[in-house]
Amino acid sequence: MSDEVAIVTGAGGGIGSETVRALLGDGRSVAAFDVSNDILEQIPSADSGRLLPLEVDVTDSGAVDAAFERVVAELGPPGTLVNIAGTNRVVSLADTTEQLWDLLIDLNLKGTFLCCKTAVPYMRQLGGGRIVNMSSIFGIRGEVQQTAYAASKAGVIGLTRALAIELAPDQILVNALAPVMTLTPRVAGLAADHKERQLSKIPLGRYGTVDDIVGTISFLLSEAGSFYTGQTFSANGGDTMP
Ligand SMILES: NC(=O)c1ccc[n+]([C@@H]2O[C@H](COP(=O)([O-])OP(=O)(O)OC[C@H]3O[C@@H](n4cnc5c(N)ncnc54)[C@H](O)[C@@H]3O)[C@@H](O)[C@H]2O)c1
């Protein structure tokens, strides 16, 4: 698997940038998708021969198609896709505007769908592939002031399960991650009462770390992950027990 081409979306973010680093460290070539080049500049370029940073809005199907074509031309067909691009707001139902609903559903759910749909023909050509989609603990158990976000992330779990069944004959494995609160720079800036409420629900008594999540991604992309599909992996310190 070490020479595989991987695509990571949301690649300049807290979780995305560490995922890019881990996949480069495994010897993969990595196409790093993010919405702005400024953000992508934060990814270290030590492995630049195997790193292709691309400015892509994952909610724009034309931009996604064009980006995949560049990946194939410059790195080769992708056998791995890690959909991390996403965002959140802490906002009550009454203050959830139609515009905010559309933003969260488009980015968190439609963006994931578009990248999966575009990746699958290349994975079929390769005879198989791995897809990891970013959901959230809120997509499993819900949370106050998370209506649109929880709906988008529950949607990611449904999308993942349906794709896992449809794509199993092609040996394309599709799994979801549903982490508990993880203090990336974006999340560290959220309201204190929201963060404290999350911590109070975690029996292990700490927030998640980026390493907790990247470790799960590495497992799912490894040989040891070859019999898992349609699953939701929740790094959550005991917050939710299915
Ligand atoms: N940090 C947490 O506590 C936590 C918990 C559960 C799930 N998640 C999920 O993990 C993912 C990453 O979270 P994070 O904390 O690292 O956030 P982050 O904001 O640091 O990273 C998200 C990245 O997505 C990029 N992005 C935004 N819009 C985009 C678009 N239209 N096209 C392409 N890229 C776009 C951003 O520029 C950013 O670099 C998100 O999907 C989030 O919902 C995070």
PDB file of N, CA, C and O and ligand atoms in Angstrom, residues 9-16 33-36 39 56-59 83-88 107-108 134-138 149 153 177-187 210 213, ligand 1:
ATOM      1  N   THR A   9      -9.153  15.727   2.047  1.00  0.00           N
ATOM      2  CA  THR A   9      -9.838  17.024   1.949  1.00  0.00           C
ATOM      3  C   THR A   9      -9.803  17.716   3.313  1.00  0.00           C
ATOM      4  O   THR A   9      -9.627  17.072   4.347  1.00  0.00           O
ATOM      5  N   GLY A  10      -9.946  19.033   3.292  1.00  0.00           N
ATOM      6  CA  GLY A  10      -9.786  19.787   4.541  1.00  0.00           C
ATOM      7  C   GLY A  10      -8.349  19.662   5.033  1.00  0.00           C
ATOM      8  O   GLY A  10      -8.072  19.684   6.234  1.00  0.00           O
ATOM      9  N   ALA A  11      -7.427  19.562   4.070  1.00  0.00           N
ATOM     10  CA  ALA A  11      -6.050  19.147   4.362  1.00  0.00           C
ATOM     11  C   ALA A  11      -5.234  20.181   5.120  1.00  0.00           C
ATOM     12  O   ALA A  11      -4.197  19.848   5.682  1.00  0.00           O
ATOM     13  N   GLY A  12      -5.694  21.431   5.128  1.00  0.00           N
ATOM     14  CA  GLY A  12      -4.940  22.457   5.849  1.00  0.00           C
ATOM     15  C   GLY A  12      -5.398  22.614   7.287  1.00  0.00           C
ATOM     16  O   GLY A  12      -4.811  23.392   8.046  1.00  0.00           O
ATOM     17  N   GLY A  13      -6.431  21.896   7.699  1.00  0.00           N
ATOM     18  CA  GLY A  13      -7.014  22.090   9.027  1.00  0.00           C
ATOM     19  C   GLY A  13      -6.282  21.319  10.114  1.00  0.00           C
ATOM     20  O   GLY A  13      -5.268  20.645   9.862  1.00  0.00           O
ATOM     21  N   GLY A  14      -6.828  21.414  11.336  1.00  0.00           N
ATOM     22  CA  GLY A  14      -6.174  20.789  12.487  1.00  0.00           C
ATOM     23  C   GLY A  14      -6.003  19.291  12.316  1.00  0.00           C
ATOM     24  O   GLY A  14      -4.907  18.752  12.526  1.00  0.00           O
ATOM     25  N   ILE A  15      -7.061  18.602  11.944  1.00  0.00           N
ATOM     26  CA  ILE A  15      -6.985  17.140  11.752  1.00  0.00           C
ATOM     27  C   ILE A  15      -6.411  16.815  10.377  1.00  0.00           C
ATOM     28  O   ILE A  15      -5.586  15.910  10.225  1.00  0.00           O
ATOM     29  N   GLY A  16      -6.813  17.602   9.368  1.00  0.00           N
ATOM     30  CA  GLY A  16      -6.383  17.324   7.992  1.00  0.00           C
ATOM     31  C   GLY A  16      -4.873  17.403   7.821  1.00  0.00           C
ATOM     32  O   GLY A  16      -4.266  16.531   7.183  1.00  0.00           O
ATOM     33  N   PHE A  33      -6.396  18.652  -0.546  1.00  0.00           N
ATOM     34  CA  PHE A  33      -7.436  19.583  -1.017  1.00  0.00           C
ATOM     35  C   PHE A  33      -7.831  20.503   0.133  1.00  0.00           C
ATOM     36  O   PHE A  33      -8.180  20.044   1.227  1.00  0.00           O
ATOM     37  N   ASP A  34      -7.843  21.807  -0.125  1.00  0.00           N
ATOM     38  CA  ASP A  34      -8.471  22.726   0.825  1.00  0.00           C
ATOM     39  C   ASP A  34      -9.003  23.913   0.026  1.00  0.00           C
ATOM     40  O   ASP A  34      -8.633  24.123  -1.131  1.00  0.00           O
ATOM     41  N   VAL A  35      -9.863  24.685   0.690  1.00  0.00           N
ATOM     42  CA  VAL A  35     -10.587  25.723  -0.033  1.00  0.00           C
ATOM     43  C   VAL A  35      -9.702  26.926  -0.331  1.00  0.00           C
ATOM     44  O   VAL A  35     -10.009  27.701  -1.230  1.00  0.00           O
ATOM     45  N   SER A  36      -8.596  27.060   0.394  1.00  0.00           N
ATOM     46  CA  SER A  36      -7.739  28.215   0.096  1.00  0.00           C
ATOM     47  C   SER A  36      -6.265  27.842   0.141  1.00  0.00           C
ATOM     48  O   SER A  36      -5.815  27.058   0.977  1.00  0.00           O
ATOM     49  N   ILE A  39      -4.274  28.446   3.383  1.00  0.00           N
ATOM     50  CA  ILE A  39      -4.355  27.395   4.391  1.00  0.00           C
ATOM     51  C   ILE A  39      -3.391  26.267   4.032  1.00  0.00           C
ATOM     52  O   ILE A  39      -2.677  25.735   4.880  1.00  0.00           O
ATOM     53  N   VAL A  56      -9.316  23.586  -3.731  1.00  0.00           N
ATOM     54  CA  VAL A  56     -10.562  22.979  -4.206  1.00  0.00           C
ATOM     55  C   VAL A  56     -11.678  23.281  -3.214  1.00  0.00           C
ATOM     56  O   VAL A  56     -11.519  23.038  -2.018  1.00  0.00           O
ATOM     57  N   ASP A  57     -12.804  23.739  -3.723  1.00  0.00           N
ATOM     58  CA  ASP A  57     -14.019  23.852  -2.905  1.00  0.00           C
ATOM     59  C   ASP A  57     -14.783  22.546  -3.101  1.00  0.00           C
ATOM     60  O   ASP A  57     -15.313  22.283  -4.185  1.00  0.00           O
ATOM     61  N   VAL A  58     -14.855  21.712  -2.059  1.00  0.00           N
ATOM     62  CA  VAL A  58     -15.449  20.380  -2.225  1.00  0.00           C
ATOM     63  C   VAL A  58     -16.961  20.423  -2.432  1.00  0.00           C
ATOM     64  O   VAL A  58     -17.562  19.397  -2.756  1.00  0.00           O
ATOM     65  N   THR A  59     -17.577  21.587  -2.282  1.00  0.00           N
ATOM     66  CA  THR A  59     -19.017  21.686  -2.542  1.00  0.00           C
ATOM     67  C   THR A  59     -19.310  21.979  -4.014  1.00  0.00           C
ATOM     68  O   THR A  59     -20.478  22.038  -4.411  1.00  0.00           O
ATOM     69  N   ASN A  83     -12.088  12.059   3.638  1.00  0.00           N
ATOM     70  CA  ASN A  83     -12.917  13.272   3.579  1.00  0.00           C
ATOM     71  C   ASN A  83     -12.972  13.916   4.959  1.00  0.00           C
ATOM     72  O   ASN A  83     -13.712  13.460   5.836  1.00  0.00           O
ATOM     73  N   ILE A  84     -12.215  14.994   5.129  1.00  0.00           N
ATOM     74  CA  ILE A  84     -12.146  15.667   6.432  1.00  0.00           C
ATOM     75  C   ILE A  84     -12.750  17.072   6.376  1.00  0.00           C
ATOM     76  O   ILE A  84     -13.174  17.608   7.406  1.00  0.00           O
ATOM     77  N   ALA A  85     -12.834  17.663   5.187  1.00  0.00           N
ATOM     78  CA  ALA A  85     -13.356  19.043   5.084  1.00  0.00           C
ATOM     79  C   ALA A  85     -14.710  19.143   5.775  1.00  0.00           C
ATOM     80  O   ALA A  85     -15.607  18.337   5.540  1.00  0.00           O
ATOM     81  N   GLY A  86     -14.837  20.128   6.640  1.00  0.00           N
ATOM     82  CA  GLY A  86     -16.102  20.313   7.348  1.00  0.00           C
ATOM     83  C   GLY A  86     -15.988  21.462   8.311  1.00  0.00           C
ATOM     84  O   GLY A  86     -14.882  21.949   8.582  1.00  0.00           O
ATOM     85  N   THR A  87     -17.123  21.908   8.815  1.00  0.00           N
ATOM     86  CA  THR A  87     -17.089  22.934   9.841  1.00  0.00           C
ATOM     87  C   THR A  87     -18.327  22.850  10.714  1.00  0.00           C
ATOM     88  O   THR A  87     -19.198  22.008  10.494  1.00  0.00           O
ATOM     89  N   ASN A  88     -18.394  23.726  11.714  1.00  0.00           N
ATOM     90  CA  ASN A  88     -19.460  23.659  12.713  1.00  0.00           C
ATOM     91  C   ASN A  88     -19.744  25.051  13.247  1.00  0.00           C
ATOM     92  O   ASN A  88     -18.892  25.934  13.174  1.00  0.00           O
ATOM     93  N   LEU A 107     -21.302  21.612   2.892  1.00  0.00           N
ATOM     94  CA  LEU A 107     -19.883  21.322   3.132  1.00  0.00           C
ATOM     95  C   LEU A 107     -19.712  19.922   3.741  1.00  0.00           C
ATOM     96  O   LEU A 107     -18.945  19.096   3.223  1.00  0.00           O
ATOM     97  N   ASN A 108     -20.428  19.645   4.820  1.00  0.00           N
ATOM     98  CA  ASN A 108     -20.163  18.403   5.562  1.00  0.00           C
ATOM     99  C   ASN A 108     -20.705  17.167   4.843  1.00  0.00           C
ATOM    100  O   ASN A 108     -20.083  16.104   4.900  1.00  0.00           O
ATOM    101  N   MET A 134     -15.486  11.778   7.525  1.00  0.00           N
ATOM    102  CA  MET A 134     -15.524  12.374   8.854  1.00  0.00           C
ATOM    103  C   MET A 134     -16.960  12.707   9.276  1.00  0.00           C
ATOM    104  O   MET A 134     -17.599  13.588   8.706  1.00  0.00           O
ATOM    105  N   SER A 135     -17.441  11.969  10.280  1.00  0.00           N
ATOM    106  CA  SER A 135     -18.709  12.312  10.923  1.00  0.00           C
ATOM    107  C   SER A 135     -18.363  13.004  12.244  1.00  0.00           C
ATOM    108  O   SER A 135     -17.381  13.748  12.327  1.00  0.00           O
ATOM    109  N   SER A 136     -19.135  12.755  13.287  1.00  0.00           N
ATOM    110  CA  SER A 136     -18.903  13.366  14.604  1.00  0.00           C
ATOM    111  C   SER A 136     -19.735  12.616  15.631  1.00  0.00           C
ATOM    112  O   SER A 136     -20.773  12.034  15.305  1.00  0.00           O
ATOM    113  N   ILE A 137     -19.321  12.681  16.885  1.00  0.00           N
ATOM    114  CA  ILE A 137     -20.138  12.133  17.976  1.00  0.00           C
ATOM    115  C   ILE A 137     -21.546  12.738  17.937  1.00  0.00           C
ATOM    116  O   ILE A 137     -22.527  12.069  18.278  1.00  0.00           O
ATOM    117  N   PHE A 138     -21.647  13.995  17.489  1.00  0.00           N
ATOM    118  CA  PHE A 138     -22.970  14.637  17.455  1.00  0.00           C
ATOM    119  C   PHE A 138     -23.872  13.993  16.393  1.00  0.00           C
ATOM    120  O   PHE A 138     -25.082  14.083  16.476  1.00  0.00           O
ATOM    121  N   TYR A 149     -25.577  20.781  12.164  1.00  0.00           N
ATOM    122  CA  TYR A 149     -24.319  20.011  12.174  1.00  0.00           C
ATOM    123  C   TYR A 149     -24.598  18.536  12.437  1.00  0.00           C
ATOM    124  O   TYR A 149     -24.098  17.660  11.724  1.00  0.00           O
ATOM    125  N   LYS A 153     -23.820  15.366   9.976  1.00  0.00           N
ATOM    126  CA  LYS A 153     -22.885  14.299  10.339  1.00  0.00           C
ATOM    127  C   LYS A 153     -23.598  12.940  10.480  1.00  0.00           C
ATOM    128  O   LYS A 153     -22.982  11.898  10.241  1.00  0.00           O
ATOM    129  N   LEU A 177     -15.651   8.149  10.712  1.00  0.00           N
ATOM    130  CA  LEU A 177     -15.097   8.500  12.022  1.00  0.00           C
ATOM    131  C   LEU A 177     -16.112   9.390  12.725  1.00  0.00           C
ATOM    132  O   LEU A 177     -16.739  10.230  12.086  1.00  0.00           O
ATOM    133  N   ALA A 178     -16.260   9.212  14.032  1.00  0.00           N
ATOM    134  CA  ALA A 178     -17.198  10.055  14.786  1.00  0.00           C
ATOM    135  C   ALA A 178     -16.544  10.498  16.094  1.00  0.00           C
ATOM    136  O   ALA A 178     -16.934  10.059  17.183  1.00  0.00           O
ATOM    137  N   PRO A 179     -15.555  11.385  15.990  1.00  0.00           N
ATOM    138  CA  PRO A 179     -14.799  11.744  17.198  1.00  0.00           C
ATOM    139  C   PRO A 179     -15.604  12.616  18.157  1.00  0.00           C
ATOM    140  O   PRO A 179     -16.504  13.350  17.755  1.00  0.00           O
ATOM    141  N   VAL A 180     -15.199  12.534  19.415  1.00  0.00           N
ATOM    142  CA  VAL A 180     -15.665  13.467  20.423  1.00  0.00           C
ATOM    143  C   VAL A 180     -14.862  14.761  20.244  1.00  0.00           C
ATOM    144  O   VAL A 180     -13.952  14.826  19.404  1.00  0.00           O
ATOM    145  N   MET A 181     -15.167  15.778  21.033  1.00  0.00           N
ATOM    146  CA  MET A 181     -14.496  17.072  20.870  1.00  0.00           C
ATOM    147  C   MET A 181     -12.972  16.933  20.938  1.00  0.00           C
ATOM    148  O   MET A 181     -12.426  16.313  21.856  1.00  0.00           O
ATOM    149  N   THR A 182     -12.337  17.508  19.943  1.00  0.00           N
ATOM    150  CA  THR A 182     -10.882  17.420  19.767  1.00  0.00           C
ATOM    151  C   THR A 182     -10.358  18.844  19.610  1.00  0.00           C
ATOM    152  O   THR A 182     -10.815  19.564  18.710  1.00  0.00           O
ATOM    153  N   LEU A 183      -9.459  19.260  20.479  1.00  0.00           N
ATOM    154  CA  LEU A 183      -9.124  20.693  20.538  1.00  0.00           C
ATOM    155  C   LEU A 183      -8.167  21.138  19.434  1.00  0.00           C
ATOM    156  O   LEU A 183      -7.016  21.506  19.669  1.00  0.00           O
ATOM    157  N   THR A 184      -8.675  21.134  18.199  1.00  0.00           N
ATOM    158  CA  THR A 184      -7.951  21.784  17.107  1.00  0.00           C
ATOM    159  C   THR A 184      -8.097  23.300  17.308  1.00  0.00           C
ATOM    160  O   THR A 184      -8.959  23.748  18.084  1.00  0.00           O
ATOM    161  N   PRO A 185      -7.298  24.120  16.633  1.00  0.00           N
ATOM    162  CA  PRO A 185      -7.419  25.577  16.804  1.00  0.00           C
ATOM    163  C   PRO A 185      -8.850  26.078  16.596  1.00  0.00           C
ATOM    164  O   PRO A 185      -9.326  26.948  17.336  1.00  0.00           O
ATOM    165  N   ARG A 186      -9.573  25.535  15.613  1.00  0.00           N
ATOM    166  CA  ARG A 186     -10.957  25.988  15.381  1.00  0.00           C
ATOM    167  C   ARG A 186     -11.833  25.686  16.598  1.00  0.00           C
ATOM    168  O   ARG A 186     -12.566  26.555  17.072  1.00  0.00           O
ATOM    169  N   VAL A 187     -11.729  24.487  17.123  1.00  0.00           N
ATOM    170  CA  VAL A 187     -12.597  24.067  18.228  1.00  0.00           C
ATOM    171  C   VAL A 187     -12.198  24.756  19.529  1.00  0.00           C
ATOM    172  O   VAL A 187     -13.052  25.094  20.360  1.00  0.00           O
ATOM    173  N   VAL A 210      -5.718  15.052  18.225  1.00  0.00           N
ATOM    174  CA  VAL A 210      -5.596  14.798  16.782  1.00  0.00           C
ATOM    175  C   VAL A 210      -4.944  13.430  16.552  1.00  0.00           C
ATOM    176  O   VAL A 210      -5.336  12.692  15.647  1.00  0.00           O
ATOM    177  N   ILE A 213      -7.311  10.550  16.423  1.00  0.00           N
ATOM    178  CA  ILE A 213      -8.067  10.422  15.169  1.00  0.00           C
ATOM    179  C   ILE A 213      -7.169   9.931  14.036  1.00  0.00           C
ATOM    180  O   ILE A 213      -7.536   9.023  13.279  1.00  0.00           O
TER     181      ILE A 213
HETATM  182  N1  LIG B   1     -12.229  19.034  16.123  1.00  0.00           N
HETATM  183  C1  LIG B   1     -13.276  18.376  16.624  1.00  0.00           C
HETATM  184  O1  LIG B   1     -13.621  18.441  17.825  1.00  0.00           O
HETATM  185  C2  LIG B   1     -14.082  17.496  15.728  1.00  0.00           C
HETATM  186  C3  LIG B   1     -14.917  16.507  16.304  1.00  0.00           C
HETATM  187  C4  LIG B   1     -15.687  15.721  15.462  1.00  0.00           C
HETATM  188  C5  LIG B   1     -15.627  15.889  14.101  1.00  0.00           C
HETATM  189  N2  LIG B   1     -14.801  16.853  13.573  1.00  0.00           N
HETATM  190  C6  LIG B   1     -14.761  17.030  12.118  1.00  0.00           C
HETATM  191  O2  LIG B   1     -13.423  16.898  11.682  1.00  0.00           O
HETATM  192  C7  LIG B   1     -13.214  17.723  10.539  1.00  0.00           C
HETATM  193  C8  LIG B   1     -12.005  18.623  10.763  1.00  0.00           C
HETATM  194  O3  LIG B   1     -12.176  19.343  11.946  1.00  0.00           O
HETATM  195  P1  LIG B   1     -11.052  20.380  12.446  1.00  0.00           P
HETATM  196  O4  LIG B   1     -11.344  20.662  13.864  1.00  0.00           O
HETATM  197  O5  LIG B   1      -9.693  19.888  12.025  1.00  0.00           O
HETATM  198  O6  LIG B   1     -11.471  21.671  11.588  1.00  0.00           O
HETATM  199  P2  LIG B   1     -10.596  22.717  10.767  1.00  0.00           P
HETATM  200  O7  LIG B   1     -11.459  23.910  10.563  1.00  0.00           O
HETATM  201  O8  LIG B   1      -9.265  22.904  11.397  1.00  0.00           O
HETATM  202  O9  LIG B   1     -10.373  21.966   9.367  1.00  0.00           O
HETATM  203  C9  LIG B   1     -11.347  21.939   8.358  1.00  0.00           C
HETATM  204  C10 LIG B   1     -10.686  22.291   7.039  1.00  0.00           C
HETATM  205  O10 LIG B   1     -11.685  22.196   6.002  1.00  0.00           O
HETATM  206  C11 LIG B   1     -11.421  23.249   5.086  1.00  0.00           C
HETATM  207  N3  LIG B   1     -12.603  23.580   4.297  1.00  0.00           N
HETATM  208  C12 LIG B   1     -13.645  24.370   4.677  1.00  0.00           C
HETATM  209  N4  LIG B   1     -14.495  24.519   3.659  1.00  0.00           N
HETATM  210  C13 LIG B   1     -13.995  23.807   2.625  1.00  0.00           C
HETATM  211  C14 LIG B   1     -14.423  23.588   1.290  1.00  0.00           C
HETATM  212  N5  LIG B   1     -15.575  24.119   0.835  1.00  0.00           N
HETATM  213  N6  LIG B   1     -13.654  22.818   0.487  1.00  0.00           N
HETATM  214  C15 LIG B   1     -12.497  22.280   0.950  1.00  0.00           C
HETATM  215  N7  LIG B   1     -12.033  22.465   2.198  1.00  0.00           N
HETATM  216  C16 LIG B   1     -12.776  23.215   3.019  1.00  0.00           C
HETATM  217  C17 LIG B   1     -11.004  24.420   5.983  1.00  0.00           C
HETATM  218  O11 LIG B   1     -10.339  25.439   5.246  1.00  0.00           O
HETATM  219  C18 LIG B   1     -10.135  23.733   7.021  1.00  0.00           C
HETATM  220  O12 LIG B   1      -8.773  23.733   6.635  1.00  0.00           O
HETATM  221  C19 LIG B   1     -14.527  18.463  10.295  1.00  0.00           C
HETATM  222  O13 LIG B   1     -15.284  17.748   9.339  1.00  0.00           O
HETATM  223  C20 LIG B   1     -15.206  18.403  11.648  1.00  0.00           C
HETATM  224  O14 LIG B   1     -16.602  18.508  11.547  1.00  0.00           O
HETATM  225  C21 LIG B   1     -14.024  17.644  14.357  1.00  0.00           C
END
